[in-house]
Amino acid sequence: MDLQAFASLLQHRLLLFTGKGGVGKTTMVAAIAVHAARHGWRPLIVELSHRESMRAVFGVDDIGFKPRSVGYGVHAMSVDLDLAVLDYMMQHVPSQRIAKSIVQNKVLERLFKAMPAVGEIATINKLRQLESETQADGRRRWAPILVDLDATGHALMFLELRKTLEHILGTGSMSSLIESTARMLADPEISRLALVTTPDELPVTETIELYRRLQDAKTVAWGHVYVNRVPRTDLTPQEQASLPMLARAAHALGEDDVLADAMFAQQVLAERDRALAQIERLKAAVRLPVVELPRLSSVRMDEADLAFLGAIAATGGHA
Amino acid sequence: MSLAELVRERSLIVCVGPGGVGKTTTSAAIALAGAYAGRKALVLTIDPARRLADALGLAALDDDARPVDLDALRARGADANGSLDAAMVDTARSYASLIERLAPDPATKARILENRVFDAVSRSMARSHAYVAMERLYDAMVNRDYDLVVLDTPPARNALEILDAPHQLARFLDGRIVEWLLPSEPRRGVKERLLAVGGDVAKKLLGLITGDKLLSEIVGFLDAFASLRQGFIDRAHTVDTLLRAEKTAFVLVSSASPASADDAAWLRHDLERRKVPVDAIIFNQSYVPVDPRAPQRRISRLSAVVPEGAWSRIAPHLVEPKPPPEMLERLRGMRVEACRENARHEAIIAGVEAELDPGCKRIVIPRFGDEIRELEGLLRLVEFLVRA
C-alpha cells in the first residue's frame, strides 16, 4: 500500500468523491472533513448534487451558495446552477446591474436552463474561485476543498467536459478556464478523485466501469477507493467453523433458540463472505489503494463516528 | 389502492426514489406483477442493469424492447394473456431516432445530427435523460398497445425532471430565443428594431460566457431545431397530460437508511407541491429477518438472554475442537444487534409514514441476503409487493 499517498491526502487542494447513489459517499466526505478539521486544516465541503445531503449529516437547517460553518470546524456549501451562472456573468460583464438584468431576463434564463454546458462551466468557475481564495495571512482560505460529486454520471460530465466541448470551444476565457481546470484535475499534486462503493455487486461493477473509462481518458489524478459498510464479525475462525456442528446439535436437541442464533450467524457470515468476494473482485480490477471501512451500527453518525471513519479514510488505516 | 390493484388498473406507473435502493429491480417487479395479472406490460429502465437482464432471461437491456419469456410463470398460474417487454432508455440512440421522426426533411435531419452541440447534448449533458425518457414514454403510450408501462427514473432530485421536462422543453423552444438570437429579415418597425438590438446585445453577452465558436454552434442548433418546434411542443404537451392522468400512478421507492429516507421525504414533498399524489411507497431492504424459522417477520425486540443451561445440554453433543461456551452469548448478541437496527429503521419508516396521505399504500420489504439474479428472485419480490 502506498503510505506516501495517504500521508499527503489532506495536502491536496481538491478532493473529489464519486460513487453510485446510496453507497455512503456523503458520509465519507463528511468524515474526512471532520478528520481534517481535527488536524488543523480548513476543510470546505462543496455539494454539487443540489440535494444538500450534508444538512442531515451535520444536523443544520440550510446549506446554501455561501460557505457556512456546519460544526466540528467544517464549512459546507451547495452549488446552485443559476447562482453559479450569475457569478460567472458578474466576472465577465462590466457592471453588476447588467449582469443581473441578463440573468433575470426571462428569455435568456430559459436558454441557460435548457442549454448544455453553461451550468457545468459556471460550476467549474465557482470551484476555481473558491480554490484561489486566500486569507489575510496569504494562506488558502479553504484547504482542502472536498467536492461531493453526485452519482457517477455527474462526475463524468465534469471530468470529460474538455473532451465533450473540445471542437466547439475555440479560444477565449472559457476555453482557458476549462483547459486549466482539466490540467488541475489531472495533476496528482493538486487533486485526487476518490471512488466510494459498498461491497455489493452493482456498486462494485459501476466502480470498475468508471475506473476503466477514466483510466483510458487519463483526465484525472486518482485517490483511493473506499469500500463502505464492510460487515464485521466478532467470531473467531474456530467459532465460525463450529457453527454447522452447533446448529445440528441444537436441532437434534430441540434447542430452537440456539438453533435460530446459529442459523442467523451463518446467514451473516455468508453475507460477509459475499462482501469479501466483491472486494477481491474490486482489487483485481482497480489498481488503486483500497480502504475498507467497517459497517457501523448507529443509524445517524455523531462526531465521534465521523472522526473514526475519517481517520481510517485519510490514513488508509495506518494512523 | 393496493399495488395489486394499481398494476391491474393503471396504465402508467412512474417509480421515483433515491439511488441505491433497488429502484430498477422494483420497477421490473411491478411490471412483472402486471404481466402476471394478465396485462401487456413494458418496463423502461434507466440503466443497462445486466443482473436484471439476467433475471429476466434477456441477452441484454437496451434501446429495443425485448419480450420476456413468461412460460415458467404461466405454469405457476399467471394469466395467459399477460406479457412483459423490457427496454432501457439509451440517451444517444433515442435522441437520434427522435430527430429522425420529427425532422421535416433529410437536410434538416443531417444539419441537426451533425451539429456539435447536439452531439454534446445527446451524449452526456444534464437534462438529456429527461427529454429522452419523455420521448420513449410518448412512443410507448401513444404508438404501442401496452396496457401498462412502468417507468424507472434517475435517482433522487433528478427523478422529478421527467415532470419538468415537457414544460422546460416547450418553453425553451417557444420561439423567442430563436427570434432573439437568429439573424432574420431586415426589420422596419421600431419594436422590431429594438428586438433586433436586444438580440444582438444578448448574443454578445452570451458570447462572453460561451465564446463565439460555441455560440455559433448553439445558434446553428437552435436554427435547425426551430423547424421541429411544433412537433416537440405537441409531444411535450401529450406527455405532460399522460403524467398527470388519472390512470397514472407514482410509486416512491426508498429504503430505511436515514439518507434514503431524507431523500424520500424530500421527493414526496416536492411531488405534493406539484400536485402529484404518491400512490404507494415501498421501503426496500428495510429489515433483517432475524428468525430463520419465519423469514418474513419483522422483529425488532429480542431477549439478550441465552436459555438457561443451553450450553450444558448442547456441549456433550459437540466434537473437539469445541467452541468456548461464551460463543452462545456472542451469537445471541448478533441477533439482538440486528433487532436494534430493525427498531431504528422502524422509527425512520414511521417518521416518513407519519406525513403520508392516508390513501398512500405502504410496503415494507426485508433485506434479501442474496441479490436477485433469476426470475424466481424477482417473483419473491413480486409476492411481497402484491400481498401488501
XYZ file of C-alpha atoms in Angstrom:
707
model
C 0.000 0.000 0.000
C 1.202 3.475 -0.906
C 1.760 5.056 2.510
C 3.063 8.255 0.969
C -0.238 8.781 -0.795
C -2.140 8.600 2.499
C 0.234 10.853 4.393
C -0.306 13.641 1.908
C -4.006 13.225 1.157
C -5.081 16.300 3.090
C -2.400 18.432 1.467
C -4.282 18.323 -1.808
C -6.331 21.340 -2.742
C -9.166 19.414 -4.338
C -10.502 16.088 -3.152
C -13.256 14.808 -5.399
C -15.607 11.982 -4.463
C -17.922 9.979 -6.623
C -19.871 6.741 -6.422
C -23.251 5.201 -7.086
C -26.161 6.616 -5.112
C -26.685 5.101 -1.687
C -23.127 3.927 -1.031
C -22.471 6.460 1.721
C -20.496 8.992 -0.295
C -21.869 11.878 1.714
C -20.854 10.257 4.998
C -17.372 9.595 3.630
C -16.894 13.219 2.599
C -18.189 14.459 5.955
C -15.927 12.012 7.813
C -12.762 13.123 6.019
C -13.704 16.772 6.534
C -14.191 16.240 10.284
C -10.874 14.416 10.478
C -9.144 17.214 8.544
C -10.588 19.901 10.815
C -9.414 17.999 13.892
C -5.910 18.144 12.463
C -5.882 21.876 11.904
C -6.995 22.027 8.279
C -9.714 24.342 6.957
C -11.961 21.961 5.052
C -14.794 23.125 2.834
C -17.365 20.660 1.541
C -18.897 21.584 -1.790
C -22.020 19.718 -2.822
C -22.919 19.649 -6.486
C -25.928 17.450 -6.153
C -28.375 20.187 -5.129
C -29.635 17.753 -2.562
C -27.979 19.441 0.374
C -27.483 16.000 1.836
C -24.899 17.425 4.251
C -27.797 19.018 6.101
C -28.822 15.701 7.565
C -25.262 14.609 8.358
C -24.382 17.767 10.272
C -27.884 18.484 11.508
C -28.078 22.035 10.146
C -31.177 23.595 8.634
C -29.827 25.099 5.470
C -26.783 24.856 3.237
C -26.675 27.471 0.510
C -24.455 29.027 -2.103
C -22.245 30.683 0.519
C -19.890 28.564 2.648
C -21.234 28.243 6.186
C -19.956 26.602 9.322
C -21.695 23.289 9.935
C -19.875 22.472 13.161
C -16.784 20.465 14.113
C -14.645 23.070 12.267
C -16.136 22.161 8.907
C -17.684 24.534 6.357
C -20.085 23.458 3.640
C -21.910 24.903 0.674
C -24.104 23.731 -2.164
C -23.645 24.973 -5.722
C -26.867 26.247 -7.230
C -26.562 26.342 -11.020
C -28.443 29.592 -11.532
C -26.390 31.414 -8.929
C -23.190 29.990 -10.391
C -24.168 31.351 -13.799
C -24.861 34.756 -12.239
C -21.459 34.641 -10.583
C -19.793 33.870 -13.872
C -21.586 36.745 -15.564
C -20.545 39.131 -12.804
C -16.957 38.374 -13.580
C -17.260 38.893 -17.290
C -19.747 41.700 -17.614
C -18.514 45.153 -16.672
C -21.481 46.133 -14.487
C -23.332 44.134 -11.872
C -26.556 45.735 -12.947
C -26.187 44.444 -16.492
C -25.203 41.010 -15.257
C -28.270 40.859 -13.039
C -30.602 42.055 -15.751
C -29.247 39.405 -18.082
C -29.765 36.657 -15.591
C -33.229 37.956 -14.819
C -34.100 38.153 -18.494
C -36.768 35.509 -18.954
C -35.713 34.521 -22.435
C -32.059 34.140 -21.566
C -32.977 32.392 -18.342
C -34.764 29.756 -20.343
C -31.801 29.413 -22.608
C -29.449 28.922 -19.661
C -31.728 26.423 -18.042
C -32.112 24.267 -21.097
C -28.700 24.774 -22.664
C -25.995 22.223 -22.050
C -22.557 23.164 -20.756
C -23.451 26.599 -19.367
C -24.250 25.250 -15.895
C -21.258 22.935 -15.836
C -18.882 25.675 -16.923
C -20.251 28.089 -14.342
C -19.844 25.420 -11.656
C -16.219 24.872 -12.575
C -15.709 28.604 -12.466
C -17.122 28.680 -8.930
C -14.851 25.871 -7.810
C -11.823 27.671 -9.183
C -12.878 30.832 -7.409
C -13.126 29.019 -4.070
C -9.870 27.270 -4.682
C -7.963 30.513 -5.234
C -9.410 32.426 -2.258
C -6.821 33.456 0.320
C -6.903 34.656 3.917
C -5.263 37.790 5.283
C -2.105 35.812 6.055
C -1.841 34.743 2.432
C -2.729 31.116 3.097
C -5.528 29.489 1.163
C -8.859 30.113 2.784
C -10.066 26.585 2.090
C -7.806 23.596 2.296
C -8.730 21.026 1.322
C -11.908 21.512 -0.717
C -13.929 18.307 -0.716
C -16.261 18.056 -3.675
C -19.214 15.714 -3.331
C -19.951 14.883 -6.961
C -23.351 13.389 -7.449
C -23.665 9.938 -8.974
C -21.032 8.701 -11.409
C -22.803 10.226 -14.416
C -22.371 13.658 -12.919
C -18.684 13.024 -12.274
C -18.124 12.008 -15.871
C -19.773 15.170 -17.075
C -17.210 17.245 -15.225
C -14.203 15.110 -15.865
C -14.928 14.829 -19.566
C -16.073 18.393 -20.153
C -12.921 19.279 -22.056
C -13.361 16.328 -24.373
C -17.075 16.955 -24.849
C -16.503 20.564 -25.794
C -13.180 20.167 -27.499
C -14.295 21.010 -31.015
C -16.636 23.798 -30.102
C -14.713 25.847 -27.604
C -12.450 27.946 -29.770
C -10.278 30.329 -27.765
C -11.099 32.814 -25.038
C -11.579 32.977 -21.303
C -13.887 29.996 -21.092
C -11.597 27.837 -23.082
C -8.662 28.715 -20.836
C -10.786 28.104 -17.718
C -11.633 24.610 -18.926
C -8.089 23.926 -20.056
C -6.507 24.964 -16.779
C -9.142 23.115 -14.759
C -8.551 19.965 -16.760
C -4.831 20.281 -16.014
C -5.558 20.760 -12.302
C -7.769 17.699 -12.148
C -5.081 15.621 -13.812
C -2.297 16.903 -11.529
C -1.676 14.410 -8.693
C -0.060 17.157 -6.596
C -3.265 19.197 -6.611
C -6.290 16.932 -6.942
C -7.393 13.404 -6.222
C -10.558 11.606 -7.230
C -11.784 9.041 -4.727
C -14.240 6.322 -5.642
C -16.733 5.288 -2.991
C -18.565 1.982 -3.056
C -20.091 -0.683 -0.837
C -19.056 -4.341 -1.105
C -22.142 -5.165 -3.196
C -22.224 -6.426 -6.733
C -23.816 -3.473 -8.503
C -21.826 -0.655 -6.896
C -18.573 -2.615 -7.381
C -19.369 -3.158 -11.061
C -20.137 0.514 -11.533
C -16.906 1.479 -9.763
C -14.844 -0.790 -12.000
C -16.535 0.596 -15.108
C -15.960 4.195 -14.085
C -12.328 3.445 -13.269
C -11.732 1.876 -16.668
C -13.384 4.699 -18.518
C -11.430 7.416 -16.740
C -8.231 5.397 -16.793
C -8.384 5.355 -20.590
C -9.124 9.058 -20.765
C -6.290 9.917 -18.340
C -8.133 13.016 -17.224
C -7.863 12.577 -13.502
C -5.376 12.048 -10.678
C -6.517 9.031 -8.698
C -7.048 8.896 -4.969
C -8.342 5.901 -3.061
C -11.198 3.521 -3.387
C -13.276 3.483 -0.223
C -15.358 0.413 0.488
C -18.016 1.420 2.956
C -20.015 -0.779 5.318
C -17.851 -3.873 5.253
C -19.590 -6.381 7.569
C -17.554 -7.338 10.639
C -17.654 -10.390 12.818
C -16.538 -10.974 16.388
C -16.493 -14.743 15.936
C -13.098 -16.421 15.816
C -12.315 -18.664 12.838
C -12.729 -21.691 15.103
C -16.152 -20.495 16.237
C -17.159 -19.836 12.657
C -16.099 -23.345 11.678
C -18.101 -24.880 14.510
C -21.402 -23.217 13.532
C -22.784 -26.085 11.403
C -21.982 -28.577 14.178
C -23.656 -26.357 16.761
C -26.728 -25.929 14.568
C -27.029 -29.688 14.058
C -26.765 -30.377 17.788
C -29.306 -27.668 18.654
C -31.687 -29.023 16.037
C -31.348 -32.599 17.306
C -31.974 -31.473 20.903
C -34.885 -29.201 20.063
C -32.975 -26.136 21.354
C -34.864 -23.837 18.998
C -33.481 -20.556 20.316
C -29.885 -21.659 19.957
C -30.685 -23.110 16.540
C -32.090 -19.760 15.397
C -29.000 -17.972 16.759
C -26.666 -20.324 14.909
C -28.624 -20.109 11.670
C -28.694 -16.355 11.833
C -24.932 -16.220 12.391
C -24.418 -18.436 9.357
C -26.584 -16.075 7.338
C -24.477 -13.093 8.476
C -21.218 -14.890 7.707
C -22.459 -15.848 4.247
C -23.231 -12.214 3.636
C -19.774 -11.272 4.838
C -18.209 -13.841 2.504
C -20.104 -12.372 -0.417
C -18.887 -8.899 0.562
C -15.271 -10.069 0.785
C -15.563 -11.716 -2.629
C -16.755 -8.410 -4.076
C -13.786 -6.618 -2.501
C -11.443 -9.164 -4.095
C -13.091 -8.578 -7.459
C -12.650 -4.838 -7.000
C -8.985 -5.174 -6.042
C -8.279 -7.368 -9.045
C -9.744 -4.821 -11.456
C -8.803 -1.477 -9.923
C -5.133 -0.688 -9.374
C -5.669 1.822 -6.586
C -5.239 1.600 -2.815
C -8.460 0.107 -1.460
C -9.531 1.225 2.022
C -12.157 -0.838 3.842
C -14.412 0.878 6.355
C -16.419 -1.074 8.889
C -20.181 -1.105 8.919
C -21.179 0.995 11.910
C -24.398 0.153 13.635
C -25.567 3.623 14.571
C -28.179 4.973 12.226
C -27.162 8.619 12.463
C -23.465 9.239 12.917
C -22.172 11.565 15.572
C -18.886 13.446 15.564
C -17.001 10.513 17.090
C -18.311 8.129 14.412
C -17.371 10.562 11.655
C -13.911 11.219 13.070
C -13.359 7.455 13.452
C -14.238 6.782 9.807
C -12.375 9.895 8.660
C -9.181 8.794 10.365
C -9.297 5.437 8.607
C -10.129 7.076 5.289
C -7.483 9.782 5.453
C -4.698 7.476 6.577
C -5.715 4.230 4.946
C -5.969 2.658 8.386
C -2.289 3.393 9.157
C -2.871 6.097 11.726
C -55.326 1.268 -3.547
C -53.075 -1.772 -3.172
C -50.204 -2.354 -5.553
C -52.049 -5.410 -6.879
C -54.905 -3.091 -7.859
C -52.576 -0.449 -9.270
C -50.907 -2.883 -11.671
C -54.322 -4.099 -12.814
C -55.961 -0.734 -13.271
C -53.402 1.917 -14.126
C -51.747 2.371 -17.487
C -48.599 4.179 -16.339
C -46.634 3.679 -13.123
C -43.702 6.033 -12.520
C -41.139 4.856 -9.959
C -39.177 7.634 -8.265
C -36.720 7.488 -5.397
C -33.134 7.873 -4.201
C -30.230 5.940 -5.706
C -29.079 2.579 -4.461
C -32.399 1.351 -3.110
C -33.173 -1.147 -5.877
C -35.485 1.092 -7.867
C -34.765 -0.517 -11.238
C -35.364 -4.025 -9.880
C -38.544 -2.870 -8.170
C -39.786 -1.294 -11.404
C -39.225 -4.598 -13.187
C -41.033 -6.464 -10.406
C -44.026 -4.119 -10.657
C -44.206 -4.647 -14.430
C -43.895 -8.386 -13.868
C -46.777 -8.230 -11.395
C -48.819 -6.551 -14.147
C -47.924 -9.270 -16.646
C -48.800 -11.915 -14.058
C -52.239 -10.346 -13.739
C -52.763 -10.562 -17.499
C -51.649 -7.162 -18.748
C -49.387 -6.326 -21.667
C -46.632 -4.632 -19.719
C -43.469 -2.735 -20.588
C -40.727 -1.702 -18.178
C -38.475 1.182 -19.245
C -35.315 1.154 -17.138
C -32.657 3.819 -16.897
C -29.523 1.741 -16.777
C -28.401 -1.389 -18.532
C -28.560 -3.424 -15.263
C -27.082 -6.652 -16.524
C -28.198 -8.523 -13.446
C -31.783 -7.554 -14.139
C -31.394 -8.596 -17.789
C -30.178 -11.963 -16.487
C -33.082 -12.218 -14.081
C -35.478 -11.563 -16.952
C -33.683 -14.105 -19.140
C -32.706 -11.425 -21.672
C -29.425 -11.220 -23.567
C -29.291 -7.506 -22.769
C -31.318 -4.499 -21.763
C -31.006 -1.863 -24.442
C -32.954 0.567 -26.565
C -35.010 -2.194 -28.206
C -37.982 -3.518 -26.277
C -37.363 -7.254 -25.806
C -40.043 -9.755 -24.830
C -39.501 -11.699 -21.594
C -40.292 -15.406 -21.731
C -43.086 -15.951 -19.202
C -43.754 -19.656 -19.787
C -42.367 -20.509 -16.354
C -44.845 -18.051 -14.847
C -47.831 -19.442 -16.726
C -47.033 -22.880 -15.341
C -47.449 -21.269 -11.923
C -50.830 -19.807 -12.647
C -50.064 -16.475 -14.293
C -52.747 -15.131 -16.624
C -52.062 -16.419 -20.148
C -52.825 -13.035 -21.742
C -50.076 -11.260 -19.862
C -46.804 -10.256 -21.486
C -43.744 -8.321 -20.436
C -41.311 -6.329 -22.567
C -38.219 -4.639 -21.176
C -36.110 -1.840 -22.614
C -33.535 0.625 -21.424
C -33.658 4.317 -22.282
C -30.490 4.881 -24.283
C -29.956 8.636 -24.387
C -27.809 8.928 -27.508
C -29.819 6.495 -29.620
C -33.207 7.777 -28.572
C -32.212 11.345 -29.319
C -31.167 10.430 -32.822
C -34.344 8.493 -33.520
C -36.423 11.326 -32.120
C -34.820 13.766 -34.576
C -35.462 11.305 -37.360
C -39.128 11.159 -36.512
C -39.571 14.901 -36.176
C -37.332 16.369 -38.866
C -39.351 17.741 -41.768
C -36.745 16.796 -44.377
C -33.439 14.913 -44.682
C -31.408 18.144 -44.904
C -32.683 19.393 -41.523
C -32.105 15.986 -40.013
C -28.499 15.981 -41.222
C -27.899 19.522 -40.001
C -29.022 18.631 -36.505
C -27.319 15.286 -36.227
C -24.023 16.796 -37.386
C -24.236 19.761 -35.045
C -21.667 19.543 -32.262
C -23.926 20.988 -29.617
C -26.413 18.275 -30.425
C -23.634 15.755 -30.113
C -22.721 17.069 -26.660
C -26.353 17.192 -25.555
C -27.145 13.693 -26.682
C -24.071 12.190 -25.080
C -23.809 13.282 -21.525
C -25.304 16.580 -20.529
C -27.740 17.166 -17.747
C -31.431 17.004 -18.556
C -30.904 14.994 -21.719
C -32.182 11.984 -19.932
C -35.496 13.541 -19.020
C -36.142 14.704 -22.593
C -35.346 11.295 -23.952
C -37.349 9.430 -21.334
C -40.220 11.691 -22.261
C -39.906 10.654 -25.894
C -39.695 6.959 -25.062
C -42.724 7.298 -22.872
C -44.635 9.072 -25.636
C -43.752 6.337 -28.074
C -44.725 3.537 -25.684
C -48.003 5.122 -24.607
C -49.185 6.561 -27.912
C -47.780 4.325 -30.626
C -47.748 0.889 -28.986
C -50.547 -1.110 -27.457
C -49.223 -1.734 -23.954
C -51.780 -1.813 -21.137
C -49.195 -0.916 -18.534
C -45.922 0.994 -18.803
C -43.627 1.114 -15.773
C -41.085 3.933 -15.931
C -37.908 3.805 -13.879
C -36.314 7.230 -13.251
C -32.862 8.563 -12.325
C -32.085 8.913 -8.601
C -33.464 11.484 -6.225
C -33.987 15.044 -7.351
C -33.359 14.260 -10.997
C -36.319 11.919 -10.816
C -38.681 14.852 -10.996
C -37.069 16.265 -14.121
C -39.376 13.989 -16.045
C -42.220 16.145 -14.721
C -40.443 19.373 -15.614
C -39.032 18.302 -18.948
C -42.164 18.822 -21.043
C -42.606 22.397 -19.827
C -38.971 23.249 -19.925
C -38.555 21.999 -23.445
C -41.688 23.726 -24.663
C -40.559 26.974 -23.059
C -37.075 26.651 -24.443
C -38.497 26.235 -27.891
C -41.157 28.879 -27.523
C -39.612 30.817 -30.342
C -38.482 33.941 -28.609
C -34.970 32.694 -28.015
C -34.709 31.788 -31.636
C -36.030 35.192 -32.643
C -33.516 36.884 -30.392
C -30.529 35.004 -31.492
C -31.081 34.328 -35.125
C -30.453 36.768 -37.936
C -33.722 37.455 -39.701
C -35.197 39.635 -42.409
C -34.302 43.333 -42.222
C -36.596 44.859 -39.597
C -38.536 48.036 -40.228
C -40.764 48.888 -37.273
C -39.367 50.454 -34.116
C -40.340 47.496 -31.985
C -38.693 45.087 -34.345
C -35.543 47.154 -34.452
C -35.426 47.208 -30.668
C -35.913 43.476 -30.619
C -33.063 43.115 -33.052
C -30.822 45.265 -30.863
C -31.867 43.238 -27.830
C -30.912 40.124 -29.688
C -27.518 41.498 -30.630
C -26.768 42.508 -27.052
C -27.952 39.157 -25.778
C -25.828 37.394 -28.313
C -22.762 39.390 -27.333
C -23.256 38.725 -23.653
C -23.941 35.068 -24.211
C -20.799 35.012 -26.316
C -18.893 36.233 -23.254
C -19.789 33.063 -21.462
C -19.616 30.570 -24.226
C -17.108 32.057 -26.650
C -18.004 32.832 -30.262
C -17.435 29.386 -31.606
C -19.720 27.604 -29.172
C -22.271 30.381 -29.560
C -22.403 29.936 -33.301
C -22.888 26.193 -32.819
C -25.682 26.897 -30.346
C -27.327 29.299 -32.772
C -26.959 26.745 -35.567
C -28.533 24.126 -33.350
C -31.456 26.358 -32.425
C -31.958 27.365 -36.031
C -32.185 23.765 -37.161
C -34.294 22.847 -34.143
C -36.759 25.628 -34.814
C -38.380 23.619 -37.587
C -39.054 20.764 -35.155
C -40.631 23.045 -32.641
C -44.265 22.276 -33.124
C -43.647 18.544 -33.094
C -41.733 18.862 -29.825
C -44.289 21.079 -28.197
C -47.151 18.758 -29.140
C -45.299 15.785 -27.704
C -44.339 17.665 -24.567
C -47.983 18.547 -24.087
C -49.141 14.963 -24.572
C -46.548 13.605 -22.154
C -47.446 16.207 -19.564
C -51.090 15.160 -19.828
C -50.130 11.489 -19.548
C -48.050 12.071 -16.427
C -50.915 13.807 -14.700
C -53.671 11.496 -15.898
C -55.985 9.586 -13.552
C -54.618 6.329 -14.889
C -51.094 7.245 -13.882
C -49.635 6.244 -10.512
C -46.492 7.482 -8.806
C -44.668 4.995 -6.628
C -41.935 6.179 -4.309
C -39.174 3.616 -3.777
C -36.924 4.128 -0.769
C -35.080 2.197 1.884
C -34.924 2.696 5.644
C -31.450 4.247 5.692
C -31.531 7.822 7.016
C -30.133 9.268 3.779
C -32.678 7.463 1.603
C -35.494 8.363 3.966
C -34.457 12.036 3.829
C -34.457 11.887 0.043
C -37.791 10.100 0.009
C -39.346 12.710 2.291
C -37.992 15.452 0.051
C -39.368 13.777 -3.085
C -42.750 13.193 -1.514
C -42.937 16.821 -0.518
C -41.934 18.013 -3.970
C -44.451 15.759 -5.679
C -47.137 17.122 -3.411
C -46.089 20.660 -4.308
C -46.584 19.726 -7.955
C -49.981 18.273 -7.060
C -48.889 14.775 -7.987
C -50.172 12.269 -5.409
C -47.920 9.414 -4.286
C -49.997 6.241 -4.612
C -47.606 3.876 -2.860
C -44.323 3.962 -1.011
C -42.011 0.967 -0.938
C -39.294 0.616 1.685
C -36.777 -1.800 0.235
C -34.080 -3.590 2.253
C -35.730 -2.293 5.374
C -35.331 -5.018 7.949
C -33.135 -8.005 8.574
C -35.121 -11.218 9.001
C -33.685 -12.350 12.345
C -35.680 -15.532 12.754
C -34.650 -18.092 10.137
C -37.814 -20.043 11.020
C -40.053 -17.136 9.997
C -38.034 -15.285 7.374
C -40.740 -12.718 6.623
C -41.322 -11.496 10.164
C -40.224 -8.018 11.092
C -38.807 -8.498 14.606
C -37.390 -5.571 16.493
C -37.139 -6.923 20.056
C -35.384 -9.996 21.284
C -34.239 -11.093 24.735
C -30.467 -10.937 25.122
C -30.524 -13.944 27.452
C -29.492 -17.357 26.165
C -31.862 -20.074 27.543
C -30.557 -21.313 30.857
C -28.469 -24.446 30.741
C -28.386 -24.496 26.943
C -24.621 -24.908 26.837
C -24.536 -27.830 29.250
C -27.226 -29.592 27.247
C -25.575 -28.996 23.875
C -21.849 -29.334 24.731
C -21.866 -33.157 25.095
C -23.077 -33.384 21.503
C -20.204 -31.332 20.105
C -16.938 -32.933 18.993
C -13.458 -31.478 19.548
C -12.316 -28.830 18.952
C -15.310 -27.423 20.818
C -16.008 -23.683 20.715
C -15.963 -21.784 24.040
C -19.295 -21.568 25.945
C -19.388 -17.754 25.622
C -19.926 -18.252 21.932
C -23.644 -18.720 22.619
C -23.833 -15.210 24.117
C -21.992 -13.775 21.158
C -24.347 -15.484 18.720
C -27.352 -14.161 20.581
C -25.685 -10.739 20.601
C -25.573 -10.748 16.809
C -29.312 -11.248 16.595
C -30.044 -8.701 19.304
C -27.917 -6.156 17.435
C -29.836 -6.861 14.210
C -33.110 -6.342 16.113
C -31.887 -2.993 17.405
C -31.130 -1.963 13.860
C -34.594 -3.108 12.796
C -36.071 -0.980 15.573
C -34.114 2.082 14.443
C -35.230 1.524 10.861
C -38.794 1.111 12.035
C -38.576 4.512 13.683
C -37.238 6.079 10.484
C -40.004 4.496 8.413
C -42.590 5.659 10.928
C -41.218 9.198 10.544
C -41.753 9.126 6.784
C -45.140 7.438 7.130
C -46.455 9.985 9.581
C -46.503 12.568 6.798
C -48.144 10.366 4.202
C -51.619 10.771 2.881
C -53.854 8.032 4.341
C -54.596 6.816 0.813
C -50.936 6.074 0.146
C -50.115 2.369 0.326
C -47.044 1.429 2.404
C -44.999 -1.660 1.663
C -42.013 -2.758 3.744
C -39.641 -5.272 2.152
C -36.919 -7.183 4.031
C -33.259 -7.226 3.087
C -32.802 -10.324 0.976
C -29.424 -11.864 1.727
C -28.542 -12.544 -1.885
C -29.045 -10.425 -4.969
C -31.793 -11.167 -7.448
C -30.444 -12.974 -10.492
C -33.335 -15.161 -11.658
C -36.991 -14.742 -12.444
C -37.580 -16.708 -9.241
C -35.906 -13.983 -7.182
C -37.922 -11.303 -8.900
C -41.098 -13.244 -8.163
C -40.241 -13.311 -4.468
C -40.198 -9.519 -4.604
C -43.469 -9.501 -6.581
C -45.121 -11.570 -3.845
C -44.143 -9.017 -1.215
C -45.369 -6.171 -3.399
C -48.817 -7.528 -4.227
C -49.511 -9.185 -0.905
C -49.356 -5.931 0.989
